[in-house]
Amino acid sequence: RTDPALATKVLKVVNSAFYGLPSQIANLDRAIVMLGLSAVKNIALAASLSRLFRPGAISERFDATDLWAHCVSVGVCARLLAQAGGGTQVEEAFVGGLVHDVGLLIEYQLFPEEVKTLVQRVEKGEGTLPALEQEMFGADHQAIGAYLAGKWKFPPALRSAISYHHNPQMLQPALRRFVTTITVADTICCQNEIAFHLSARHQEVDEGMLEQIGLTVAKVGEVLEALPERIAEANAIFKE
C-alpha cells in the first residue's frame, strides 16, 4: 500500500492472462483474498526482482536482459511442471525458477567484464558455467545466490532452489522434489535455447528426475507445447 509502483505491478500481474481470473481485481485486499497472501507475496518479489540487473551486452549473442528473460522462462516452465505433476507448490515453483539464478545476476552487477569473459569461455566449450565460475571467482552462482538468500531471509524452499538447482540430489527428500522441478525447468529452457541458455546446457533430464516430480515424458511434451505462449504472457507483465 505504501509503494504505488509495486502495488500497480502486483495488480497488473493478478489481472493478467497469466492467472486467468474470472473478473478484474482493483485493490490489494481483493487480490490477497483471491490468490492468497503467499501468492501475492511471491508476485511482489517477482515484480521487484526485475530491477536487479544492469543493461548491456554480455557477448555477441546475449544481452543482460537475456539473463532476466531466462529467469522468467524457468519460472514459467517450473510453474507448468508443478501443475502437470500435481504439486501443491505451484506459485512457489514459479518464484523458485525466477530467483534460481539470482547469483548470476549479482555476478554481472559486480563484475560485468569478468562475466563477459566467463560467457565467452563457456561459448568456446572450455567448461561448464559453474566450473568456470569456481575457477574465476572462487564460487559459483549457486554459492553467491545462497549467501544473498540467507541475508535476505528467503524461505528454505527458495534458498534451496538458488543453492542446489544444478545438484538437487544433494538435498534432503523434503526439499528435493521442489528443487528438482526447478532443475528440470532450467534444463528444458537451456536445451531449447530460450533466452540465456548456457548455464544448464550441460545438464540432462532422466526418468528418475521426472518420476521425482510426478511427470512422464508425455506430460513434459504437453508442457513444452504450452511454454512459448505462457512465457510471452509472463514477459509482457514482468518486464519493467
XYZ file of C-alpha atoms in Angstrom:
240
model
C 0.000 0.000 0.000
C 2.896 2.391 0.642
C 4.629 1.625 -2.683
C 2.300 2.734 -5.504
C 4.582 1.425 -8.256
C 4.790 -2.032 -6.686
C 1.059 -2.098 -5.912
C 0.311 -1.247 -9.538
C 2.653 -4.002 -10.721
C 1.023 -6.579 -8.445
C -2.448 -5.693 -9.695
C -1.234 -5.827 -13.291
C 0.082 -9.342 -12.715
C -3.038 -10.521 -10.891
C -5.276 -9.261 -13.706
C -3.149 -10.733 -16.479
C -3.807 -13.816 -18.593
C -1.040 -15.475 -16.572
C -3.528 -16.031 -13.747
C -6.723 -16.103 -15.808
C -9.047 -14.976 -13.025
C -12.723 -14.565 -13.995
C -13.010 -10.887 -13.034
C -10.818 -7.812 -12.707
C -9.328 -7.073 -9.279
C -8.952 -3.413 -8.341
C -7.313 -3.478 -4.897
C -4.667 -5.389 -2.979
C -7.049 -6.705 -0.320
C -9.146 -8.363 -3.015
C -6.021 -9.751 -4.663
C -4.999 -11.374 -1.373
C -8.464 -12.885 -0.933
C -8.479 -14.302 -4.483
C -4.924 -15.641 -4.620
C -3.821 -15.938 -1.010
C -1.176 -13.963 0.839
C 1.635 -16.335 -0.157
C 0.943 -15.964 -3.891
C 0.690 -12.169 -3.674
C 3.930 -12.047 -1.683
C 5.597 -14.119 -4.406
C 4.231 -11.841 -7.129
C 5.617 -8.809 -5.296
C 9.031 -10.485 -5.062
C 8.921 -11.371 -8.751
C 7.951 -7.851 -9.737
C 10.769 -6.389 -7.652
C 13.493 -8.711 -8.926
C 13.129 -7.458 -12.483
C 15.062 -4.334 -11.425
C 18.073 -6.388 -10.355
C 20.257 -6.174 -13.437
C 22.173 -3.579 -15.406
C 21.691 -3.271 -19.178
C 24.478 -4.107 -21.577
C 25.889 -6.779 -23.845
C 27.295 -9.937 -22.263
C 28.534 -11.434 -25.528
C 27.800 -11.228 -29.236
C 24.745 -13.431 -28.690
C 23.470 -12.354 -25.280
C 22.383 -9.150 -23.576
C 21.894 -8.677 -19.844
C 18.146 -8.701 -20.418
C 18.554 -12.289 -21.635
C 19.576 -13.243 -18.082
C 16.294 -11.896 -16.730
C 14.332 -13.455 -19.611
C 15.928 -16.796 -18.737
C 14.837 -16.461 -15.114
C 11.264 -15.640 -16.152
C 11.225 -18.565 -18.598
C 12.453 -21.029 -15.978
C 9.851 -19.713 -13.545
C 7.073 -20.184 -16.080
C 8.300 -23.663 -17.007
C 8.627 -24.688 -13.350
C 5.071 -23.498 -12.702
C 3.749 -25.556 -15.619
C 5.710 -28.614 -14.494
C 4.389 -28.284 -10.936
C 0.833 -28.019 -12.237
C 1.258 -31.011 -14.540
C 2.798 -33.086 -11.755
C 0.000 -32.353 -9.328
C 2.281 -30.446 -6.971
C 0.963 -28.177 -4.255
C 3.715 -25.548 -4.578
C 2.758 -24.137 -7.971
C 3.309 -20.463 -7.170
C 6.427 -21.261 -5.171
C 7.763 -23.164 -8.196
C 7.316 -20.054 -10.325
C 9.203 -17.866 -7.874
C 11.821 -20.573 -7.321
C 12.524 -20.585 -11.040
C 12.515 -16.821 -11.134
C 15.154 -16.465 -8.410
C 17.258 -19.550 -9.131
C 19.973 -17.595 -10.982
C 19.985 -14.521 -8.737
C 23.653 -15.238 -8.044
C 24.408 -14.870 -11.743
C 22.527 -11.558 -11.867
C 24.613 -10.325 -8.941
C 27.824 -11.518 -10.573
C 27.014 -9.368 -13.582
C 26.159 -6.399 -11.360
C 29.513 -6.591 -9.582
C 31.866 -7.984 -12.237
C 30.449 -7.203 -15.702
C 33.740 -7.565 -17.580
C 34.641 -10.812 -15.830
C 31.185 -12.230 -16.614
C 31.688 -11.358 -20.282
C 34.928 -13.334 -20.223
C 33.168 -16.162 -18.413
C 30.411 -16.366 -21.031
C 32.925 -16.279 -23.877
C 34.799 -19.193 -22.317
C 31.604 -21.212 -21.926
C 30.689 -20.477 -25.544
C 34.106 -21.753 -26.626
C 33.495 -25.006 -24.775
C 36.214 -24.523 -22.151
C 33.977 -25.877 -19.392
C 30.566 -25.628 -17.762
C 29.452 -22.288 -16.397
C 29.543 -23.400 -12.707
C 33.022 -24.928 -13.099
C 34.449 -21.823 -14.779
C 32.814 -19.575 -12.163
C 34.537 -21.601 -9.480
C 37.845 -21.105 -11.280
C 37.395 -17.376 -11.863
C 35.545 -16.242 -8.716
C 36.228 -18.988 -6.197
C 32.476 -19.706 -6.037
C 29.685 -20.400 -8.497
C 26.403 -18.520 -8.827
C 24.675 -21.054 -6.577
C 27.001 -20.207 -3.669
C 26.776 -16.454 -4.292
C 22.994 -16.649 -4.511
C 22.823 -18.813 -1.378
C 24.681 -16.189 0.624
C 22.322 -13.448 -0.545
C 19.213 -15.567 0.004
C 20.343 -16.100 3.577
C 20.941 -12.381 4.105
C 17.539 -11.604 2.603
C 15.879 -14.257 4.807
C 14.282 -16.138 1.925
C 12.256 -19.204 2.986
C 14.006 -22.612 2.886
C 12.476 -23.755 -0.416
C 13.651 -20.670 -2.305
C 17.086 -20.783 -0.681
C 17.409 -24.405 -1.752
C 16.357 -23.618 -5.326
C 19.043 -20.942 -5.506
C 21.715 -23.079 -3.814
C 21.168 -26.509 -5.402
C 19.434 -26.157 -8.777
C 22.417 -27.795 -10.511
C 22.643 -30.634 -7.979
C 19.260 -31.252 -6.284
C 20.314 -34.812 -5.399
C 22.348 -33.328 -2.542
C 19.184 -32.177 -0.757
C 17.076 -33.968 1.817
C 13.875 -35.545 0.393
C 11.667 -32.819 1.906
C 13.105 -30.222 -0.499
C 14.400 -32.432 -3.294
C 11.165 -32.612 -5.302
C 10.706 -28.855 -5.281
C 14.259 -28.117 -6.396
C 14.228 -30.924 -8.971
C 11.264 -29.154 -10.567
C 13.440 -26.047 -10.927
C 16.340 -28.130 -12.269
C 14.165 -29.775 -14.918
C 12.716 -26.397 -15.931
C 16.192 -24.872 -16.139
C 17.413 -27.763 -18.290
C 14.412 -27.610 -20.598
C 14.814 -23.866 -21.173
C 18.546 -24.179 -21.833
C 18.216 -27.175 -24.133
C 15.568 -25.305 -26.123
C 17.821 -22.220 -26.230
C 15.300 -19.902 -24.588
C 16.966 -16.566 -23.724
C 20.330 -17.029 -21.942
C 20.834 -20.787 -22.215
C 24.446 -21.523 -21.240
C 24.002 -22.116 -17.515
C 22.399 -25.573 -17.749
C 23.099 -26.716 -21.296
C 25.369 -29.459 -19.919
C 22.511 -30.996 -17.899
C 20.219 -33.853 -18.898
C 16.769 -34.824 -17.628
C 16.393 -38.533 -16.881
C 13.389 -40.675 -15.998
C 14.357 -40.657 -12.339
C 14.080 -36.874 -12.200
C 10.685 -36.953 -13.917
C 9.475 -39.625 -11.514
C 10.685 -37.475 -8.627
C 8.354 -34.641 -9.710
C 5.450 -36.874 -10.755
C 5.760 -36.463 -14.522
C 6.035 -38.597 -17.640
C 7.713 -37.790 -20.956
C 4.242 -37.269 -22.457
C 3.340 -34.729 -19.757
C 6.590 -32.854 -20.360
C 5.673 -32.752 -24.051
C 2.403 -31.027 -23.146
C 4.321 -28.504 -21.060
C 6.635 -27.773 -23.999
C 3.630 -27.093 -26.226
C 2.197 -24.546 -23.788
C 5.532 -22.995 -22.825
C 6.053 -20.350 -25.578
C 2.639 -18.752 -25.037
C 2.997 -18.735 -21.257
C 6.488 -17.221 -21.474
C 5.177 -14.486 -23.754
C 2.436 -13.688 -21.209
C 4.919 -13.548 -18.355
C 7.401 -11.396 -20.260
C 4.633 -8.915 -21.003
C 3.859 -8.386 -17.332
C 7.197 -8.826 -15.552
C 9.386 -6.662 -17.747
C 9.983 -3.149 -16.488
